Amino acid sequence: MLSGPKSYLRENPYMKKSREETAETRQMIVKTAAAEFRKNGLQMGVADLMSAAGLTHGGFYRHFQSKDELVAEACVEALNTLIDSLALTASKNADSGPLKAVVLKYLSTGHRDHPANGCAFAFLGGEIARCEKKTREAVAECYQRLIDLVAGLLPAELGDRGREAQFIVTSMLGAIVMCRIPTDRALSARILNDTAEQIITRYSL
Amino acid sequence: MLSGPKSYLRENPYMKKSREETAETRQMIVKTAAAEFRKNGLQMGVADLMSAAGLTHGGFYRHFQSKDELVAEACVEALNTLIDSLALTASKNADSGPLKAVVLKYLSTGHRDHPANGCAFAFLGGEIARCEKKTREAVAECYQRLIDLVAGLLPAELGDRGREAQFIVTSMLGAIVMCRIPTDRALSARILNDTAEQIITRYSL
DNA sequence: TGTACATCAGTGAACGCGCGTTCACTGATGTAC
DNA sequence: TGTACATCAGTGAACGCGCGTTCACTGATGTAC
C-alpha cells in the first residue's frame, strides 16, 4: 500500500505535520464557535465566526461540510468543557461538599454574565431543540453525562440518584434560563440564590 | 375641538369602525406571531409571519414600528395566554389539587409537542435574553405574574411562598427546555415525569 | 340625499444588506526521483 | 542534494436567496357640505 499506485496515496498518512496543524485549526474554530454561539445564538453567521477565529470565511468549507456540522460539534464541545469544569470543581471540593460547590458554581452570577463559558443547554436549549436529529442526539448524550456526574455526587443512600440528579440539573438549568431575562439585577440574583438555597437545603449539601 | 380646524381632526375618534377593525387585525397578527415564534424561533421572517396571518408583508408597518415591537408584544401575548390557561386549570381543579393539576399540565407531553401554545420562557428564553431591554422587562413582568399564580396555590403555612413558587416554576421550565432536545421519546418523557413526581412529592400535592 | 374629496389598511415591487455556500486563485509545504 | 511537481489550507470575490424595511399604488370606507 505504501508504495502502491497514486490512487491509494490519499489514504495514507503522508504530510503528517500538515494534517496535525489542520486538525488544530479545525479544533480552534470549533472552540471559538462554542463560545460565540453561546454569546450570540446559533444564527450567528459563518463569516463572523471565522473572523472571531482570526480567519476569513472562505476557508470554512475546508473543515466542515456545512454550518450545521459546526453547530453540532460546537454544542458538544461547549457542553463537554462545562461538564469537565464542573467535575473539576467537584474534585477540588471533594472534602467540603462537592455537590454544593457544583451547585453554587452553576448558579452564580459569574455563570449568568459569561455566556461564552456557560451552559449551552440553558443559553441555546430552545434553538437546539429546533436543530437536526444528529445535533439533538449528540447534545442529549452530553445531558446524560451531566446527570451521571451529579448522580455520582449524591449520597448513595438516596433511592434513585439518577432521578434526583435529573431534578437538580433541570432546576438549575431553568434558573439560568430565567435569570438572564430580567434587566433588574436584584430579581435576577434572587432567582439564582433562591434556587441554590432550595437545592442545598433539600439535599442537606 | 370636534368642530375645530382640519389639523386637529386626526386626534378625534372619527371612523370608529375602521379603527376597531384595524385594532382587531393588529391583535390577530400578534396572536399569530405568538404561535409562530414559539414554533420557529424569533428569527422567523416578517413575510412568513404575515402570510401565516393571511396577509402580505407590505402591510406590516401599518401596525408595527419594527419587528422588535412585534416580538415584544407577541412574547407577552404568548405568556399571558399561557398563564391564563394555567389559572383556568387551577380554578377547574380547585377542590382536587389545583397546583398538582397545573404542574401536570405544564409538564405534559402535550405541552412539549405543541410549542404554538406552550411556554415562551422555555421555548424562547435564550433568544429573549438577547432581546432589547423593553422586551426583557415586559417578559420579566409576565414571570412575576406566573410566580404569583403559583405562590397563591401553595399552602399558606409555607414560610416564603414566593421563593417556593420561584423554585417550582424554574424547575418546570428547565424540564420543558431539556425534554425537547432528545429525539429519544423515552428519555424525554422521563425528564418530564421525574420532575413532576419530584415536585408533587416534595410539596405533597 | 348626492356628490366630491380624504383617509388609510392592505398590496406587491423594490431597496440594501447579510446569509450560507462556491470557486479560482495563492503560496507554503511535502513528495518524487 | 536539487529541482520539478503535487497538495491543500487559506483568501477574497461572487452566487442566489431571504431578510427587515420602504414606497407608490389600490380600493373600500368615511367625511364634508
XYZ file of C-alpha atoms (C1' of nucleotides) in Angstrom:
476
model
C 0.000 0.000 0.000
C 2.694 2.469 0.979
C 4.374 2.014 -2.363
C 1.111 1.379 -4.225
C -0.296 3.359 -7.131
C -1.194 7.032 -6.831
C -4.895 6.492 -6.287
C -4.147 4.959 -2.892
C -1.866 7.707 -1.663
C -4.629 9.828 -0.169
C -5.484 7.083 2.293
C -2.019 7.013 3.791
C -0.652 9.343 6.444
C 1.584 11.399 4.216
C 2.207 15.010 5.186
C 1.699 14.245 8.839
C 2.587 17.629 10.183
C 0.200 19.459 7.855
C -2.626 17.195 8.840
C -1.979 17.772 12.506
C -1.921 21.519 12.026
C -5.147 21.331 10.051
C -6.780 19.377 12.847
C -5.609 22.012 15.326
C -7.074 24.812 13.232
C -10.332 22.932 12.953
C -10.466 22.395 16.693
C -9.736 26.082 17.246
C -12.689 27.009 15.023
C -14.932 24.627 16.980
C -13.818 26.148 20.289
C -14.341 29.681 19.001
C -17.799 28.747 17.737
C -18.651 27.127 21.075
C -18.041 30.493 22.724
C -19.590 32.709 20.034
C -22.771 30.641 19.650
C -23.377 30.802 23.396
C -22.875 34.568 23.313
C -24.897 35.351 20.189
C -27.139 32.408 19.385
C -26.917 29.743 16.690
C -27.965 32.150 13.964
C -24.557 33.819 14.163
C -23.006 33.939 10.696
C -20.176 31.810 9.345
C -18.214 34.908 8.287
C -18.374 36.482 11.760
C -17.485 33.168 13.346
C -14.426 32.691 11.148
C -13.296 36.234 11.720
C -13.624 35.682 15.504
C -11.278 32.734 14.940
C -8.836 35.009 13.095
C -9.581 33.563 9.658
C -11.611 34.508 6.602
C -14.924 32.877 5.752
C -13.815 31.196 2.544
C -11.719 28.586 4.314
C -14.644 27.350 6.370
C -15.560 24.556 3.962
C -12.062 23.057 4.075
C -13.007 21.941 7.604
C -16.778 21.472 7.683
C -19.355 20.146 5.266
C -21.917 22.704 6.420
C -22.707 25.185 9.154
C -24.949 22.551 10.748
C -21.957 20.280 11.194
C -20.153 23.023 13.103
C -23.233 23.771 15.189
C -23.405 20.156 16.343
C -19.713 19.974 17.189
C -19.634 23.364 18.883
C -22.570 22.484 21.144
C -20.950 19.227 22.188
C -17.613 20.976 22.734
C -19.300 23.662 24.845
C -21.127 21.121 26.962
C -18.174 18.799 27.479
C -15.975 21.702 28.532
C -18.619 22.859 31.010
C -19.094 19.361 32.432
C -15.322 18.912 32.752
C -15.047 22.184 34.609
C -17.886 21.206 36.960
C -16.208 17.837 37.549
C -13.000 19.704 38.383
C -14.886 21.901 40.852
C -16.308 18.776 42.449
C -12.944 17.086 42.846
C -11.371 20.260 44.213
C -14.088 20.320 46.867
C -14.211 16.590 47.447
C -13.913 17.032 51.221
C -16.027 20.136 51.774
C -19.216 19.344 49.841
C -18.501 18.716 46.178
C -22.145 18.916 45.026
C -22.700 22.130 46.935
C -19.688 23.616 45.160
C -21.040 22.498 41.795
C -24.483 23.955 42.505
C -23.058 27.270 43.664
C -20.767 27.486 40.659
C -23.562 26.723 38.208
C -25.974 29.127 39.892
C -23.513 32.008 40.131
C -23.798 35.485 38.644
C -20.461 34.714 37.005
C -22.116 31.948 35.006
C -25.037 34.206 34.121
C -22.781 37.033 32.960
C -20.297 34.986 30.915
C -22.285 33.033 28.348
C -19.128 32.285 26.351
C -18.156 29.766 29.045
C -21.659 28.909 30.184
C -24.194 26.148 29.835
C -25.317 25.546 26.260
C -28.468 23.770 27.466
C -29.568 26.993 29.089
C -28.330 29.547 26.545
C -29.176 27.583 23.379
C -31.699 24.961 24.527
C -34.644 26.338 22.570
C -32.600 26.648 19.391
C -31.003 23.208 19.773
C -34.485 21.682 20.064
C -35.113 23.027 16.531
C -31.873 21.567 15.117
C -31.472 18.420 13.087
C -31.680 14.980 14.675
C -27.919 14.380 14.818
C -27.288 17.556 16.794
C -30.078 16.869 19.250
C -28.865 13.334 19.859
C -25.272 14.414 20.436
C -26.450 17.087 22.878
C -28.704 14.599 24.659
C -25.647 12.413 25.288
C -23.958 15.351 26.999
C -27.052 15.726 29.141
C -26.667 12.130 30.250
C -23.035 12.819 31.094
C -24.028 15.748 33.309
C -26.738 13.705 35.033
C -24.196 10.957 35.730
C -21.744 13.462 37.189
C -24.347 14.913 39.559
C -25.755 11.488 40.440
C -22.280 10.364 41.454
C -22.044 13.284 43.870
C -25.295 12.423 45.629
C -25.247 10.278 48.781
C -25.556 6.579 47.963
C -28.411 6.262 50.462
C -30.738 8.127 48.108
C -33.224 5.822 46.429
C -32.850 6.722 42.762
C -29.876 9.022 42.376
C -30.428 9.385 38.649
C -33.896 10.772 39.194
C -32.713 13.165 41.882
C -29.833 14.276 39.678
C -32.243 14.904 36.826
C -34.318 17.133 39.064
C -31.322 19.062 40.346
C -29.982 19.633 36.836
C -33.274 20.772 35.266
C -33.914 23.070 38.234
C -30.556 24.744 37.836
C -30.982 24.933 34.078
C -34.361 26.635 34.401
C -32.932 29.140 36.855
C -30.136 30.143 34.482
C -32.524 30.446 31.535
C -34.849 32.645 33.523
C -32.326 34.787 35.401
C -30.927 36.110 32.122
C -34.206 37.706 31.077
C -34.893 40.438 33.670
C -32.881 43.639 33.389
C -33.472 44.074 37.118
C -30.277 42.663 38.635
C -31.919 42.116 42.016
C -34.715 39.951 40.603
C -32.183 38.074 38.514
C -29.937 37.361 41.507
C -32.950 36.322 43.558
C -33.813 33.635 41.018
C -30.288 32.231 41.266
C -29.999 32.469 45.047
C -33.441 31.072 45.770
C -32.823 28.078 43.545
C -29.390 27.414 45.038
C -30.748 27.699 48.549
C -33.650 25.341 47.817
C -31.378 22.677 46.385
C -28.801 22.994 49.148
C -31.460 22.835 51.868
C -33.383 19.948 50.341
C -30.316 17.767 49.904
C -28.516 18.992 53.044
C -25.433 19.845 50.989
C -62.237 70.614 19.163
C -64.821 68.488 17.386
C -65.580 71.355 15.005
C -62.013 72.679 15.034
C -59.708 73.104 12.076
C -58.518 70.193 9.962
C -55.154 69.794 11.684
C -56.931 68.622 14.820
C -59.126 66.038 13.153
C -56.653 63.194 13.458
C -56.856 63.347 17.229
C -60.594 62.742 17.286
C -62.314 59.381 17.158
C -63.615 59.664 13.626
C -64.058 56.497 11.569
C -64.660 54.493 14.689
C -65.491 51.238 12.998
C -62.382 51.274 10.852
C -60.193 51.875 13.828
C -61.739 48.961 15.689
C -61.230 46.668 12.734
C -57.632 47.800 12.441
C -57.070 47.033 16.097
C -58.564 43.579 15.578
C -56.261 42.892 12.646
C -53.291 44.035 14.664
C -54.262 41.779 17.545
C -54.674 38.873 15.130
C -51.137 39.429 13.826
C -49.821 39.483 17.411
C -51.623 36.226 18.219
C -50.365 34.578 15.043
C -46.829 35.718 15.821
C -47.132 34.432 19.392
C -47.767 30.964 17.963
C -45.296 31.101 15.074
C -42.406 32.460 17.140
C -42.835 29.670 19.667
C -42.844 27.122 16.846
C -39.964 28.514 14.794
C -37.958 30.886 16.953
C -37.735 34.683 16.970
C -35.694 34.768 13.793
C -38.798 33.850 11.800
C -39.299 36.372 8.997
C -41.882 39.145 8.799
C -43.101 37.929 5.405
C -43.736 34.374 6.632
C -45.396 35.715 9.751
C -47.756 37.942 7.781
C -48.597 35.167 5.384
C -49.380 32.878 8.346
C -51.803 35.606 9.384
C -53.365 35.599 5.900
C -51.878 38.924 4.859
C -48.985 40.187 2.747
C -45.789 41.525 4.231
C -46.141 45.094 2.985
C -48.939 45.926 5.410
C -46.862 45.029 8.425
C -45.645 48.558 9.051
C -49.182 49.956 9.213
C -49.379 48.149 12.577
C -45.851 47.980 13.993
C -42.885 50.317 14.025
C -40.473 47.405 13.722
C -40.188 43.643 14.020
C -38.792 44.130 17.522
C -42.036 45.790 18.564
C -43.956 42.713 17.410
C -41.521 40.367 19.126
C -42.094 42.100 22.465
C -45.863 42.072 22.118
C -46.017 38.502 20.847
C -43.945 37.195 23.769
C -46.158 38.971 26.277
C -49.287 37.743 24.494
C -47.953 34.166 24.484
C -47.094 34.275 28.170
C -50.310 35.899 29.312
C -52.366 33.371 27.369
C -50.392 30.523 28.930
C -50.734 31.947 32.440
C -54.469 32.475 31.916
C -54.871 28.891 30.801
C -52.922 27.615 33.815
C -55.086 29.786 36.086
C -58.143 28.249 34.455
C -56.776 24.746 35.071
C -56.212 25.686 38.697
C -59.726 27.004 39.201
C -61.256 23.961 37.474
C -59.360 21.766 39.943
C -59.851 23.991 42.962
C -61.098 21.086 45.080
C -58.862 18.269 43.861
C -55.408 19.806 43.996
C -55.150 22.889 41.805
C -51.352 23.131 41.918
C -50.968 19.451 41.101
C -53.173 19.975 38.060
C -51.095 22.970 36.991
C -47.825 21.060 37.386
C -49.117 18.053 35.449
C -50.449 20.264 32.669
C -47.206 22.184 32.359
C -45.078 19.031 32.467
C -47.169 17.117 29.923
C -46.074 15.666 26.604
C -48.912 17.727 25.127
C -47.097 20.883 26.212
C -43.803 19.566 24.850
C -45.309 18.654 21.488
C -47.342 21.813 20.875
C -44.975 24.745 21.087
C -47.523 27.036 19.416
C -49.483 27.054 22.683
C -46.560 26.468 25.008
C -44.373 28.370 27.405
C -42.378 31.151 25.769
C -39.913 31.203 28.684
C -38.933 27.667 27.808
C -39.120 27.779 24.019
C -37.673 31.262 23.521
C -35.887 32.021 26.805
C -32.374 32.081 25.374
C -33.411 34.314 22.490
C -35.429 36.669 24.704
C -32.360 37.139 26.921
C -30.638 38.567 23.815
C -33.521 40.971 23.006
C -33.695 44.671 23.742
C -34.343 45.960 27.262
C -38.028 46.729 26.718
C -38.817 43.173 25.648
C -36.909 41.618 28.508
C -38.640 43.847 31.052
C -42.106 43.093 29.686
C -41.351 39.352 29.757
C -39.983 39.610 33.304
C -43.327 41.083 34.380
C -45.057 38.006 32.996
C -42.663 35.881 35.002
C -43.738 37.700 38.141
C -47.365 37.043 37.205
C -46.683 33.311 36.904
C -44.818 33.250 40.219
C -47.741 34.990 41.899
C -50.191 32.488 40.433
C -48.194 29.507 41.696
C -47.486 31.150 45.067
C -51.227 31.647 45.563
C -51.782 27.922 45.065
C -49.241 26.922 47.713
C -50.387 26.257 51.292
C -50.291 29.404 53.409
C -48.278 27.554 56.081
C -45.205 27.609 53.865
C -42.618 30.094 55.014
C -41.898 32.064 51.875
C -44.374 31.060 49.199
C -42.779 33.355 46.630
C -39.462 31.597 46.980
C -41.056 28.155 46.778
C -43.068 29.249 43.745
C -39.919 30.519 42.096
C -38.283 27.136 42.579
C -41.280 25.220 41.251
C -41.532 27.417 38.171
C -37.842 27.332 37.252
C -37.755 23.547 37.788
C -40.672 23.041 35.420
C -39.200 25.478 32.937
C -35.871 23.668 32.902
C -37.615 20.336 32.370
C -39.517 21.611 29.336
C -36.385 23.181 27.824
C -34.459 19.960 28.269
C -37.132 17.427 27.303
C -37.420 18.941 23.820
C -33.806 18.164 22.923
C -33.548 14.330 22.913
C -35.035 12.515 19.953
C -35.430 9.530 22.278
C -39.050 9.851 23.386
C -38.490 7.667 26.456
C -35.692 9.860 27.806
C -37.745 12.944 27.034
C -40.790 11.620 28.892
C -38.597 10.575 31.809
C -37.390 14.157 32.240
C -40.988 15.384 32.407
C -42.267 12.609 34.668
C -39.342 12.706 37.075
C -39.679 16.445 37.516
C -43.447 16.257 38.017
C -43.080 13.451 40.530
C -40.375 15.286 42.474
C -42.454 18.456 42.759
C -45.631 16.583 43.659
C -43.857 14.506 46.297
C -41.931 17.398 47.817
C -44.999 19.582 48.218
C -47.431 16.733 48.943
C -49.734 17.920 46.135
C -79.757 62.651 -0.267
C -75.959 63.045 -3.527
C -71.516 64.040 -4.972
C -66.717 65.240 -4.463
C -62.944 64.505 -1.621
C -59.885 62.469 2.264
C -58.271 58.606 4.782
C -55.751 54.603 5.299
C -55.384 49.149 5.573
C -53.565 46.291 2.567
C -50.778 45.051 -1.896
C -46.660 43.798 -4.260
C -42.360 45.525 -6.316
C -38.157 47.206 -4.853
C -34.199 48.807 -1.556
C -29.641 47.490 0.522
C -27.733 44.057 3.255
C -26.077 39.776 5.201
C -26.630 34.973 4.900
C -24.633 30.002 3.588
C -22.068 28.319 0.067
C -18.887 28.023 -4.148
C -14.842 28.853 -6.673
C -10.489 30.369 -8.986
C -6.503 31.535 -7.109
C -2.131 31.963 -3.715
C 1.705 30.306 -1.619
C 3.746 27.467 1.757
C 4.905 22.820 2.387
C 5.730 17.953 1.176
C 6.878 14.343 -2.421
C 9.297 12.176 -6.366
C 13.286 10.887 -8.303
C 21.201 17.262 -2.548
C 18.485 19.779 -6.024
C 14.754 20.566 -8.882
C 10.192 19.919 -10.746
C 5.734 18.857 -9.414
C 1.509 17.909 -6.293
C -1.163 19.030 -2.370
C -4.188 21.771 0.087
C -5.254 25.468 3.983
C -6.494 29.795 3.498
C -8.062 34.109 0.651
C -11.496 37.127 -1.162
C -14.816 37.854 -4.940
C -19.054 36.127 -6.322
C -23.501 33.127 -6.341
C -28.596 33.148 -5.320
C -31.591 33.885 -1.668
C -34.183 35.734 2.156
C -34.125 39.277 5.466
C -36.264 43.932 7.529
C -37.940 47.902 5.668
C -39.840 51.425 2.206
C -42.900 53.092 -1.157
C -46.250 54.164 -4.929
C -50.443 52.482 -5.614
C -55.496 50.331 -4.886
C -59.924 50.452 -3.422
C -63.129 50.342 0.240
C -64.938 53.305 3.600
C -65.905 57.673 5.998
C -66.440 62.889 5.853
C -67.929 67.487 4.096
C -71.378 70.206 2.622
